Amino acid sequence: SSSMASVCGATLALMSAGVPITNPVAGISVGLVKEDDRWVLLTDIIGDEDHFGDMDFKIAGTQRGITGIQLDLKIRGISAEIIRATMAQSREARIQILRKMLTAIPRPKSEISPYAPRLLRTKIDPDKIGALIGPGGKNIRHIQETTGTVVEVEDDGTVLVAGTNAEWTQKAMDMIEACTANVQVGKIYDGRVTSITDFGAFVEILPGRDGLVHISELSDGFISRVEDICQVGDEMKVLVIGVDDHDRVKLSRRRALAELGIEDELATAAVGEPEEGGGSGGRRHRGDRGGDRGDRGDRGRGGRGGRGGRSRRN
């Protein structure tokens, strides 16, 4: 029976795909040839037996019981005895088929093929739906075009993501969570520099959400210009150090690197530059000149009588 073969094949396909079914299902078709009071049951009938026979009794089930039946008769009816015999004979055949199936695939696979279609579901705060969709659908369209998935958002915050493979479907889910996530103080983010000012750099840590890294939080070394540390488009690890009453995010690059145990090579370079006479090095050299002024001051005080007189009164 092709229909019962389909039952067996569907079970194997589900198990191969990793669907966690509790018990495999097999099916068998039992036929009947009856003349007067004499009758014979035929297991797993083929075309001619179905055509010339008197019954096609399809029975599907697990090793624990029956899950579905279908009965086609060409005679007026069958007795309870025939029904009981059919059930017993079909069970024996079904158990034998299940043994063969479990030999091929003992249990559902723990992992689905990475190329198998995926349908993922998540729930977001309904107040975040606007942030996910974006102005004119910009954000959700970007997610779909980037990952090749289909994203549907329901009014209660349920989000469905359909994709053709695991990697890109999960990527879409990550982008959705990033769009709707709340900024967490004390968390380190992988951000991207979006703009630079004289007093710091703005870094995007979540889609559509950025914060300011003040110039003093860029590096432990002396920084004369923000551009010495970063440029627009650069990736940067930042630590959220606060969110003010106006929901403005304050970030720190130097604290993020310190917490991660990463050496700030730019800080080392920044400290070394002044010794070579560049940037802030002029300040240190002015300190040296201050010593020279002291020597000149000693020479000058002898020629400035007013100051010298005050000194003598002391």
PDB file of C-alpha atoms in Angstrom:
ATOM      1  CA  SER A   1       0.000   0.000   0.000  1.00  0.00           C
ATOM      2  CA  SER A   2       1.520   3.300  -1.092  1.00  0.00           C
ATOM      3  CA  SER A   3      -0.478   5.216   1.517  1.00  0.00           C
ATOM      4  CA  MET A   4       0.907   3.105   4.360  1.00  0.00           C
ATOM      5  CA  ALA A   5       4.385   3.435   2.877  1.00  0.00           C
ATOM      6  CA  SER A   6       3.848   7.193   3.050  1.00  0.00           C
ATOM      7  CA  VAL A   7       3.107   6.904   6.782  1.00  0.00           C
ATOM      8  CA  CYS A   8       6.383   5.054   7.353  1.00  0.00           C
ATOM      9  CA  GLY A   9       8.342   7.423   5.124  1.00  0.00           C
ATOM     10  CA  ALA A  10       6.887  10.503   6.805  1.00  0.00           C
ATOM     11  CA  THR A  11       7.893   9.182  10.220  1.00  0.00           C
ATOM     12  CA  LEU A  12      11.457   8.563   9.079  1.00  0.00           C
ATOM     13  CA  ALA A  13      11.596  12.014   7.492  1.00  0.00           C
ATOM     14  CA  LEU A  14      10.434  13.699  10.701  1.00  0.00           C
ATOM     15  CA  MET A  15      12.994  11.799  12.764  1.00  0.00           C
ATOM     16  CA  SER A  16      15.731  12.620  10.280  1.00  0.00           C
ATOM     17  CA  ALA A  17      14.743  16.291  10.438  1.00  0.00           C
ATOM     18  CA  GLY A  18      15.066  16.255  14.218  1.00  0.00           C
ATOM     19  CA  VAL A  19      11.379  16.592  15.067  1.00  0.00           C
ATOM     20  CA  PRO A  20      11.094  15.254  18.645  1.00  0.00           C
ATOM     21  CA  ILE A  21       8.270  12.748  18.088  1.00  0.00           C
ATOM     22  CA  THR A  22       7.744  10.481  21.105  1.00  0.00           C
ATOM     23  CA  ASN A  23       6.980   7.278  19.181  1.00  0.00           C
ATOM     24  CA  PRO A  24       7.496   6.369  15.517  1.00  0.00           C
ATOM     25  CA  VAL A  25       4.416   5.448  13.487  1.00  0.00           C
ATOM     26  CA  ALA A  26       4.156   2.698  10.864  1.00  0.00           C
ATOM     27  CA  GLY A  27       1.255   1.573   8.724  1.00  0.00           C
ATOM     28  CA  ILE A  28       0.145  -1.661   7.079  1.00  0.00           C
ATOM     29  CA  SER A  29      -2.733  -2.598   4.823  1.00  0.00           C
ATOM     30  CA  VAL A  30      -4.565  -5.886   5.338  1.00  0.00           C
ATOM     31  CA  GLY A  31      -6.711  -7.434   2.592  1.00  0.00           C
ATOM     32  CA  LEU A  32      -9.422 -10.093   2.615  1.00  0.00           C
ATOM     33  CA  VAL A  33     -10.520 -12.843   0.260  1.00  0.00           C
ATOM     34  CA  LYS A  34     -13.846 -14.313   1.355  1.00  0.00           C
ATOM     35  CA  GLU A  35     -16.117 -16.972  -0.065  1.00  0.00           C
ATOM     36  CA  ASP A  36     -19.135 -18.034   1.962  1.00  0.00           C
ATOM     37  CA  ASP A  37     -17.815 -18.865   5.424  1.00  0.00           C
ATOM     38  CA  ARG A  38     -14.229 -19.246   4.312  1.00  0.00           C
ATOM     39  CA  TRP A  39     -11.876 -16.260   4.419  1.00  0.00           C
ATOM     40  CA  VAL A  40      -8.166 -15.444   4.277  1.00  0.00           C
ATOM     41  CA  LEU A  41      -6.344 -12.269   5.362  1.00  0.00           C
ATOM     42  CA  LEU A  42      -3.565 -10.858   3.187  1.00  0.00           C
ATOM     43  CA  THR A  43      -0.889  -8.640   4.774  1.00  0.00           C
ATOM     44  CA  ASP A  44       0.500  -5.666   2.834  1.00  0.00           C
ATOM     45  CA  ILE A  45      -1.627  -6.141  -0.251  1.00  0.00           C
ATOM     46  CA  ILE A  46      -0.470  -5.127  -3.731  1.00  0.00           C
ATOM     47  CA  GLY A  47      -2.494  -3.840  -6.680  1.00  0.00           C
ATOM     48  CA  ASP A  48      -4.054  -7.092  -7.914  1.00  0.00           C
ATOM     49  CA  GLU A  49      -4.887  -8.226  -4.379  1.00  0.00           C
ATOM     50  CA  ASP A  50      -6.583  -4.911  -3.756  1.00  0.00           C
ATOM     51  CA  HIS A  51      -8.451  -5.075  -7.079  1.00  0.00           C
ATOM     52  CA  PHE A  52      -9.723  -8.658  -6.791  1.00  0.00           C
ATOM     53  CA  GLY A  53      -9.962  -8.807  -3.006  1.00  0.00           C
ATOM     54  CA  ASP A  54     -12.912  -7.953  -0.786  1.00  0.00           C
ATOM     55  CA  MET A  55     -11.306  -5.572   1.726  1.00  0.00           C
ATOM     56  CA  ASP A  56      -8.588  -2.984   2.178  1.00  0.00           C
ATOM     57  CA  PHE A  57      -8.130  -2.325   5.893  1.00  0.00           C
ATOM     58  CA  LYS A  58      -5.432   0.295   6.491  1.00  0.00           C
ATOM     59  CA  ILE A  59      -4.124   0.502  10.067  1.00  0.00           C
ATOM     60  CA  ALA A  60      -1.412   2.871  11.331  1.00  0.00           C
ATOM     61  CA  GLY A  61       0.028   3.083  14.806  1.00  0.00           C
ATOM     62  CA  THR A  62       2.958   2.857  17.178  1.00  0.00           C
ATOM     63  CA  GLN A  63       4.180  -0.119  19.162  1.00  0.00           C
ATOM     64  CA  ARG A  64       1.837   1.048  21.928  1.00  0.00           C
ATOM     65  CA  GLY A  65      -1.396   1.339  19.957  1.00  0.00           C
ATOM     66  CA  ILE A  66      -3.357   2.403  16.880  1.00  0.00           C
ATOM     67  CA  THR A  67      -3.304   5.999  15.669  1.00  0.00           C
ATOM     68  CA  GLY A  68      -5.512   5.751  12.579  1.00  0.00           C
ATOM     69  CA  ILE A  69      -7.587   3.358  10.465  1.00  0.00           C
ATOM     70  CA  GLN A  70      -9.359   3.333   7.107  1.00  0.00           C
ATOM     71  CA  LEU A  71     -11.608   0.541   5.878  1.00  0.00           C
ATOM     72  CA  ASP A  72     -12.722  -0.075   2.274  1.00  0.00           C
ATOM     73  CA  LEU A  73     -15.134  -2.979   1.651  1.00  0.00           C
ATOM     74  CA  LYS A  74     -16.484  -4.560  -1.505  1.00  0.00           C
ATOM     75  CA  ILE A  75     -18.820  -6.860   0.373  1.00  0.00           C
ATOM     76  CA  ARG A  76     -21.789  -6.054   2.600  1.00  0.00           C
ATOM     77  CA  GLY A  77     -19.805  -6.334   5.836  1.00  0.00           C
ATOM     78  CA  ILE A  78     -17.319  -8.281   7.938  1.00  0.00           C
ATOM     79  CA  SER A  79     -17.716 -10.095  11.225  1.00  0.00           C
ATOM     80  CA  ALA A  80     -16.204  -9.205  14.576  1.00  0.00           C
ATOM     81  CA  GLU A  81     -14.002 -12.275  14.239  1.00  0.00           C
ATOM     82  CA  ILE A  82     -12.471 -10.920  11.015  1.00  0.00           C
ATOM     83  CA  ILE A  83     -11.944  -7.519  12.643  1.00  0.00           C
ATOM     84  CA  ARG A  84     -10.160  -9.045  15.643  1.00  0.00           C
ATOM     85  CA  ALA A  85      -7.977 -11.194  13.395  1.00  0.00           C
ATOM     86  CA  THR A  86      -7.163  -8.195  11.211  1.00  0.00           C
ATOM     87  CA  MET A  87      -6.124  -6.122  14.234  1.00  0.00           C
ATOM     88  CA  ALA A  88      -3.869  -8.877  15.553  1.00  0.00           C
ATOM     89  CA  GLN A  89      -2.283  -9.585  12.170  1.00  0.00           C
ATOM     90  CA  SER A  90      -1.716  -5.903  11.445  1.00  0.00           C
ATOM     91  CA  ARG A  91      -0.095  -5.374  14.846  1.00  0.00           C
ATOM     92  CA  GLU A  92       2.387  -8.173  14.235  1.00  0.00           C
ATOM     93  CA  ALA A  93       3.309  -6.674  10.858  1.00  0.00           C
ATOM     94  CA  ARG A  94       3.449  -3.131  12.271  1.00  0.00           C
ATOM     95  CA  ILE A  95       5.867  -4.127  15.039  1.00  0.00           C
ATOM     96  CA  GLN A  96       8.128  -5.813  12.489  1.00  0.00           C
ATOM     97  CA  ILE A  97       8.143  -2.679  10.315  1.00  0.00           C
ATOM     98  CA  LEU A  98       8.887  -0.463  13.326  1.00  0.00           C
ATOM     99  CA  ARG A  99      11.900  -2.611  14.196  1.00  0.00           C
ATOM    100  CA  LYS A 100      13.285  -2.070  10.693  1.00  0.00           C
ATOM    101  CA  MET A 101      12.617   1.665  10.907  1.00  0.00           C
ATOM    102  CA  LEU A 102      14.300   2.027  14.301  1.00  0.00           C
ATOM    103  CA  THR A 103      17.299   0.118  12.984  1.00  0.00           C
ATOM    104  CA  ALA A 104      17.692   2.810  10.321  1.00  0.00           C
ATOM    105  CA  ILE A 105      17.061   5.793  12.659  1.00  0.00           C
ATOM    106  CA  PRO A 106      16.972   4.818  16.360  1.00  0.00           C
ATOM    107  CA  ARG A 107      15.789   8.219  17.567  1.00  0.00           C
ATOM    108  CA  PRO A 108      15.098  11.726  16.254  1.00  0.00           C
ATOM    109  CA  LYS A 109      18.305  13.523  15.373  1.00  0.00           C
ATOM    110  CA  SER A 110      19.435  16.021  17.976  1.00  0.00           C
ATOM    111  CA  GLU A 111      20.393  18.596  15.345  1.00  0.00           C
ATOM    112  CA  ILE A 112      18.524  19.651  12.259  1.00  0.00           C
ATOM    113  CA  SER A 113      20.413  20.039   9.024  1.00  0.00           C
ATOM    114  CA  PRO A 114      21.733  23.609   8.718  1.00  0.00           C
ATOM    115  CA  TYR A 115      20.081  23.788   5.301  1.00  0.00           C
ATOM    116  CA  ALA A 116      16.631  22.812   6.566  1.00  0.00           C
ATOM    117  CA  PRO A 117      14.025  25.605   6.597  1.00  0.00           C
ATOM    118  CA  ARG A 118      13.533  27.295   9.959  1.00  0.00           C
ATOM    119  CA  LEU A 119      10.638  29.046  11.649  1.00  0.00           C
ATOM    120  CA  LEU A 120      11.656  30.869  14.814  1.00  0.00           C
ATOM    121  CA  ARG A 121       9.434  32.740  17.221  1.00  0.00           C
ATOM    122  CA  THR A 122      10.125  35.378  19.846  1.00  0.00           C
ATOM    123  CA  LYS A 123       8.136  37.841  21.921  1.00  0.00           C
ATOM    124  CA  ILE A 124       9.017  41.507  22.302  1.00  0.00           C
ATOM    125  CA  ASP A 125       7.559  44.379  24.278  1.00  0.00           C
ATOM    126  CA  PRO A 126       4.682  45.779  22.177  1.00  0.00           C
ATOM    127  CA  ASP A 127       6.091  49.250  22.861  1.00  0.00           C
ATOM    128  CA  LYS A 128       9.211  48.176  20.928  1.00  0.00           C
ATOM    129  CA  ILE A 129       7.327  47.263  17.738  1.00  0.00           C
ATOM    130  CA  GLY A 130       7.912  50.721  16.302  1.00  0.00           C
ATOM    131  CA  ALA A 131      11.649  50.469  16.962  1.00  0.00           C
ATOM    132  CA  LEU A 132      11.754  47.096  15.209  1.00  0.00           C
ATOM    133  CA  ILE A 133       9.831  48.243  12.142  1.00  0.00           C
ATOM    134  CA  GLY A 134      11.619  51.593  11.919  1.00  0.00           C
ATOM    135  CA  PRO A 135      10.593  54.711  10.000  1.00  0.00           C
ATOM    136  CA  GLY A 136       8.740  53.630   6.891  1.00  0.00           C
ATOM    137  CA  GLY A 137       9.661  50.009   7.599  1.00  0.00           C
ATOM    138  CA  LYS A 138      13.380  50.768   7.240  1.00  0.00           C
ATOM    139  CA  ASN A 139      14.642  48.501  10.048  1.00  0.00           C
ATOM    140  CA  ILE A 140      12.549  45.423   9.326  1.00  0.00           C
ATOM    141  CA  ARG A 141      13.208  45.742   5.591  1.00  0.00           C
ATOM    142  CA  HIS A 142      16.951  45.896   6.293  1.00  0.00           C
ATOM    143  CA  ILE A 143      16.744  42.720   8.397  1.00  0.00           C
ATOM    144  CA  GLN A 144      14.851  40.834   5.688  1.00  0.00           C
ATOM    145  CA  GLU A 145      17.106  41.975   2.847  1.00  0.00           C
ATOM    146  CA  THR A 146      20.294  41.256   4.792  1.00  0.00           C
ATOM    147  CA  THR A 147      19.332  37.755   5.946  1.00  0.00           C
ATOM    148  CA  GLY A 148      16.967  36.616   3.191  1.00  0.00           C
ATOM    149  CA  THR A 149      14.266  35.856   5.753  1.00  0.00           C
ATOM    150  CA  VAL A 150      10.618  36.779   6.135  1.00  0.00           C
ATOM    151  CA  VAL A 151       9.729  38.600   9.359  1.00  0.00           C
ATOM    152  CA  GLU A 152       6.157  39.006  10.589  1.00  0.00           C
ATOM    153  CA  VAL A 153       5.214  41.115  13.610  1.00  0.00           C
ATOM    154  CA  GLU A 154       1.885  40.741  15.414  1.00  0.00           C
ATOM    155  CA  ASP A 155       0.157  43.367  17.531  1.00  0.00           C
ATOM    156  CA  ASP A 156       0.866  41.523  20.795  1.00  0.00           C
ATOM    157  CA  GLY A 157       4.624  41.591  20.157  1.00  0.00           C
ATOM    158  CA  THR A 158       4.944  38.088  18.713  1.00  0.00           C
ATOM    159  CA  VAL A 159       7.604  37.990  16.000  1.00  0.00           C
ATOM    160  CA  LEU A 160       7.915  35.127  13.504  1.00  0.00           C
ATOM    161  CA  VAL A 161      11.046  34.640  11.413  1.00  0.00           C
ATOM    162  CA  ALA A 162      11.026  32.199   8.477  1.00  0.00           C
ATOM    163  CA  GLY A 163      14.277  31.356   6.725  1.00  0.00           C
ATOM    164  CA  THR A 164      15.840  28.774   4.455  1.00  0.00           C
ATOM    165  CA  ASN A 165      18.782  27.896   6.707  1.00  0.00           C
ATOM    166  CA  ALA A 166      19.822  28.020  10.344  1.00  0.00           C
ATOM    167  CA  GLU A 167      22.619  30.580  10.139  1.00  0.00           C
ATOM    168  CA  TRP A 168      20.701  33.389   8.482  1.00  0.00           C
ATOM    169  CA  THR A 169      17.500  32.755  10.409  1.00  0.00           C
ATOM    170  CA  GLN A 170      19.406  33.045  13.683  1.00  0.00           C
ATOM    171  CA  LYS A 171      21.155  36.141  12.349  1.00  0.00           C
ATOM    172  CA  ALA A 172      17.749  37.729  11.770  1.00  0.00           C
ATOM    173  CA  MET A 173      16.707  36.828  15.320  1.00  0.00           C
ATOM    174  CA  ASP A 174      19.875  38.424  16.695  1.00  0.00           C
ATOM    175  CA  MET A 175      19.174  41.609  14.738  1.00  0.00           C
ATOM    176  CA  ILE A 176      15.596  41.693  16.031  1.00  0.00           C
ATOM    177  CA  GLU A 177      16.750  41.273  19.621  1.00  0.00           C
ATOM    178  CA  ALA A 178      19.326  44.008  19.104  1.00  0.00           C
ATOM    179  CA  CYS A 179      16.672  46.386  17.748  1.00  0.00           C
ATOM    180  CA  THR A 180      14.385  45.823  20.721  1.00  0.00           C
ATOM    181  CA  ALA A 181      16.928  45.362  23.508  1.00  0.00           C
ATOM    182  CA  ASN A 182      17.320  47.785  26.400  1.00  0.00           C
ATOM    183  CA  VAL A 183      20.721  49.302  27.061  1.00  0.00           C
ATOM    184  CA  GLN A 184      22.278  47.676  30.130  1.00  0.00           C
ATOM    185  CA  VAL A 185      24.585  49.681  32.362  1.00  0.00           C
ATOM    186  CA  GLY A 186      27.801  47.767  32.990  1.00  0.00           C
ATOM    187  CA  LYS A 187      27.548  45.726  29.795  1.00  0.00           C
ATOM    188  CA  ILE A 188      30.220  45.771  27.101  1.00  0.00           C
ATOM    189  CA  TYR A 189      29.000  46.225  23.521  1.00  0.00           C
ATOM    190  CA  ASP A 190      30.659  45.905  20.140  1.00  0.00           C
ATOM    191  CA  GLY A 191      29.818  49.272  18.648  1.00  0.00           C
ATOM    192  CA  ARG A 192      30.525  51.305  15.535  1.00  0.00           C
ATOM    193  CA  VAL A 193      31.608  54.935  15.436  1.00  0.00           C
ATOM    194  CA  THR A 194      28.896  56.992  13.733  1.00  0.00           C
ATOM    195  CA  SER A 195      30.188  60.536  14.226  1.00  0.00           C
ATOM    196  CA  ILE A 196      33.064  62.459  15.790  1.00  0.00           C
ATOM    197  CA  THR A 197      33.068  65.788  17.643  1.00  0.00           C
ATOM    198  CA  ASP A 198      35.716  67.837  19.427  1.00  0.00           C
ATOM    199  CA  PHE A 199      34.629  66.395  22.773  1.00  0.00           C
ATOM    200  CA  GLY A 200      34.228  62.721  21.886  1.00  0.00           C
ATOM    201  CA  ALA A 201      32.804  60.087  19.566  1.00  0.00           C
ATOM    202  CA  PHE A 202      29.274  58.801  19.147  1.00  0.00           C
ATOM    203  CA  VAL A 203      29.138  55.012  18.948  1.00  0.00           C
ATOM    204  CA  GLU A 204      26.138  52.945  17.845  1.00  0.00           C
ATOM    205  CA  ILE A 205      25.751  50.004  20.245  1.00  0.00           C
ATOM    206  CA  LEU A 206      22.287  48.857  19.151  1.00  0.00           C
ATOM    207  CA  PRO A 207      20.437  49.486  15.883  1.00  0.00           C
ATOM    208  CA  GLY A 208      19.301  53.097  16.045  1.00  0.00           C
ATOM    209  CA  ARG A 209      20.779  53.575  19.529  1.00  0.00           C
ATOM    210  CA  ASP A 210      24.090  55.284  20.142  1.00  0.00           C
ATOM    211  CA  GLY A 211      25.967  56.846  23.015  1.00  0.00           C
ATOM    212  CA  LEU A 212      28.797  59.274  23.632  1.00  0.00           C
ATOM    213  CA  VAL A 213      32.339  58.261  24.433  1.00  0.00           C
ATOM    214  CA  HIS A 214      33.792  61.432  25.925  1.00  0.00           C
ATOM    215  CA  ILE A 215      37.359  62.167  24.887  1.00  0.00           C
ATOM    216  CA  SER A 216      38.463  61.466  28.455  1.00  0.00           C
ATOM    217  CA  GLU A 217      36.944  57.964  28.204  1.00  0.00           C
ATOM    218  CA  LEU A 218      38.616  57.052  24.934  1.00  0.00           C
ATOM    219  CA  SER A 219      42.008  56.156  26.350  1.00  0.00           C
ATOM    220  CA  ASP A 220      44.124  56.237  29.504  1.00  0.00           C
ATOM    221  CA  GLY A 221      46.748  58.173  27.586  1.00  0.00           C
ATOM    222  CA  PHE A 222      46.612  61.866  26.725  1.00  0.00           C
ATOM    223  CA  ILE A 223      44.401  62.501  23.688  1.00  0.00           C
ATOM    224  CA  SER A 224      44.681  65.810  21.866  1.00  0.00           C
ATOM    225  CA  ARG A 225      42.266  64.877  19.077  1.00  0.00           C
ATOM    226  CA  VAL A 226      39.503  62.290  18.911  1.00  0.00           C
ATOM    227  CA  GLU A 227      40.663  61.408  15.400  1.00  0.00           C
ATOM    228  CA  ASP A 228      43.914  60.088  16.876  1.00  0.00           C
ATOM    229  CA  ILE A 229      41.903  57.213  18.381  1.00  0.00           C
ATOM    230  CA  CYS A 230      39.101  56.499  15.915  1.00  0.00           C
ATOM    231  CA  GLN A 231      37.437  57.383  12.645  1.00  0.00           C
ATOM    232  CA  VAL A 232      33.813  57.185  11.518  1.00  0.00           C
ATOM    233  CA  GLY A 233      32.980  53.564  10.717  1.00  0.00           C
ATOM    234  CA  ASP A 234      35.545  52.072  13.096  1.00  0.00           C
ATOM    235  CA  GLU A 235      34.430  49.227  15.336  1.00  0.00           C
ATOM    236  CA  MET A 236      34.923  49.857  19.031  1.00  0.00           C
ATOM    237  CA  LYS A 237      34.349  47.952  22.247  1.00  0.00           C
ATOM    238  CA  VAL A 238      32.611  50.176  24.769  1.00  0.00           C
ATOM    239  CA  LEU A 239      31.264  49.841  28.293  1.00  0.00           C
ATOM    240  CA  VAL A 240      27.965  51.487  29.238  1.00  0.00           C
ATOM    241  CA  ILE A 241      28.799  53.604  32.287  1.00  0.00           C
ATOM    242  CA  GLY A 242      25.469  55.359  32.624  1.00  0.00           C
ATOM    243  CA  VAL A 243      22.158  56.521  31.179  1.00  0.00           C
ATOM    244  CA  ASP A 244      21.012  59.989  32.230  1.00  0.00           C
ATOM    245  CA  ASP A 245      17.502  61.295  32.866  1.00  0.00           C
ATOM    246  CA  HIS A 246      17.150  62.198  29.195  1.00  0.00           C
ATOM    247  CA  ASP A 247      17.956  58.609  28.148  1.00  0.00           C
ATOM    248  CA  ARG A 248      21.352  59.630  26.826  1.00  0.00           C
ATOM    249  CA  VAL A 249      23.905  56.836  26.986  1.00  0.00           C
ATOM    250  CA  LYS A 250      27.404  57.395  28.348  1.00  0.00           C
ATOM    251  CA  LEU A 251      30.105  55.036  27.118  1.00  0.00           C
ATOM    252  CA  SER A 252      33.737  54.305  27.882  1.00  0.00           C
ATOM    253  CA  ARG A 253      36.288  52.677  25.635  1.00  0.00           C
ATOM    254  CA  ARG A 254      39.147  52.675  28.130  1.00  0.00           C
ATOM    255  CA  ARG A 255      37.078  50.958  30.840  1.00  0.00           C
ATOM    256  CA  ALA A 256      35.863  48.319  28.391  1.00  0.00           C
ATOM    257  CA  LEU A 257      39.414  47.446  27.400  1.00  0.00           C
ATOM    258  CA  ALA A 258      40.508  47.361  31.035  1.00  0.00           C
ATOM    259  CA  GLU A 259      37.670  45.036  31.993  1.00  0.00           C
ATOM    260  CA  LEU A 260      38.428  42.727  29.064  1.00  0.00           C
ATOM    261  CA  GLY A 261      42.132  42.739  29.879  1.00  0.00           C
ATOM    262  CA  ILE A 262      43.040  44.137  26.461  1.00  0.00           C
ATOM    263  CA  GLU A 263      46.093  46.381  26.230  1.00  0.00           C
ATOM    264  CA  ASP A 264      45.318  49.821  24.863  1.00  0.00           C
ATOM    265  CA  GLU A 265      48.051  50.204  22.258  1.00  0.00           C
ATOM    266  CA  LEU A 266      46.745  53.633  21.315  1.00  0.00           C
ATOM    267  CA  ALA A 267      47.193  54.800  24.906  1.00  0.00           C
ATOM    268  CA  THR A 268      50.830  53.711  24.832  1.00  0.00           C
ATOM    269  CA  ALA A 269      51.366  55.569  21.574  1.00  0.00           C
ATOM    270  CA  ALA A 270      49.641  58.662  22.942  1.00  0.00           C
ATOM    271  CA  VAL A 271      51.881  58.720  26.006  1.00  0.00           C
ATOM    272  CA  GLY A 272      54.989  58.322  23.861  1.00  0.00           C
ATOM    273  CA  GLU A 273      54.192  61.142  21.441  1.00  0.00           C
ATOM    274  CA  PRO A 274      54.772  64.121  23.803  1.00  0.00           C
ATOM    275  CA  GLU A 275      58.322  62.992  24.537  1.00  0.00           C
ATOM    276  CA  GLU A 276      59.048  63.355  20.831  1.00  0.00           C
ATOM    277  CA  GLY A 277      57.846  66.968  20.817  1.00  0.00           C
ATOM    278  CA  GLY A 278      54.454  66.434  19.167  1.00  0.00           C
ATOM    279  CA  GLY A 279      50.972  67.410  20.332  1.00  0.00           C
ATOM    280  CA  SER A 280      50.968  67.871  24.084  1.00  0.00           C
ATOM    281  CA  GLY A 281      54.741  67.551  24.182  1.00  0.00           C
ATOM    282  CA  GLY A 282      54.912  71.349  24.042  1.00  0.00           C
ATOM    283  CA  ARG A 283      53.458  71.425  27.527  1.00  0.00           C
ATOM    284  CA  ARG A 284      56.239  69.317  28.928  1.00  0.00           C
ATOM    285  CA  HIS A 285      58.844  71.423  27.132  1.00  0.00           C
ATOM    286  CA  ARG A 286      57.327  74.551  28.627  1.00  0.00           C
ATOM    287  CA  GLY A 287      57.944  72.949  31.963  1.00  0.00           C
ATOM    288  CA  ASP A 288      61.622  72.666  31.060  1.00  0.00           C
ATOM    289  CA  ARG A 289      61.644  76.300  30.009  1.00  0.00           C
ATOM    290  CA  GLY A 290      60.207  77.142  33.352  1.00  0.00           C
ATOM    291  CA  GLY A 291      63.519  76.042  34.863  1.00  0.00           C
ATOM    292  CA  ASP A 292      65.349  78.347  32.471  1.00  0.00           C
ATOM    293  CA  ARG A 293      63.120  81.217  33.517  1.00  0.00           C
ATOM    294  CA  GLY A 294      64.178  80.600  37.048  1.00  0.00           C
ATOM    295  CA  ASP A 295      67.804  81.149  36.113  1.00  0.00           C
ATOM    296  CA  ARG A 296      66.912  84.300  34.195  1.00  0.00           C
ATOM    297  CA  GLY A 297      64.856  85.465  37.123  1.00  0.00           C
ATOM    298  CA  ASP A 298      67.897  85.337  39.398  1.00  0.00           C
ATOM    299  CA  ARG A 299      69.795  87.444  36.912  1.00  0.00           C
ATOM    300  CA  GLY A 300      66.893  89.869  36.471  1.00  0.00           C
ATOM    301  CA  ARG A 301      66.266  90.516  40.144  1.00  0.00           C
ATOM    302  CA  GLY A 302      69.665  92.146  40.524  1.00  0.00           C
ATOM    303  CA  GLY A 303      68.748  94.792  37.906  1.00  0.00           C
ATOM    304  CA  ARG A 304      65.194  95.514  39.185  1.00  0.00           C
ATOM    305  CA  GLY A 305      65.620  97.780  42.150  1.00  0.00           C
ATOM    306  CA  GLY A 306      61.972  97.828  43.207  1.00  0.00           C
ATOM    307  CA  ARG A 307      61.803  94.099  43.623  1.00  0.00           C
ATOM    308  CA  GLY A 308      65.260  94.083  45.108  1.00  0.00           C
ATOM    309  CA  GLY A 309      64.204  96.682  47.745  1.00  0.00           C
ATOM    310  CA  ARG A 310      61.258  94.578  48.847  1.00  0.00           C
ATOM    311  CA  SER A 311      63.550  91.621  49.129  1.00  0.00           C
ATOM    312  CA  ARG A 312      66.008  93.578  51.347  1.00  0.00           C
ATOM    313  CA  ARG A 313      63.237  94.748  53.724  1.00  0.00           C
ATOM    314  CA  ASN A 314      62.472  91.083  54.345  1.00  0.00           C
TER     315      ASN A 314
END
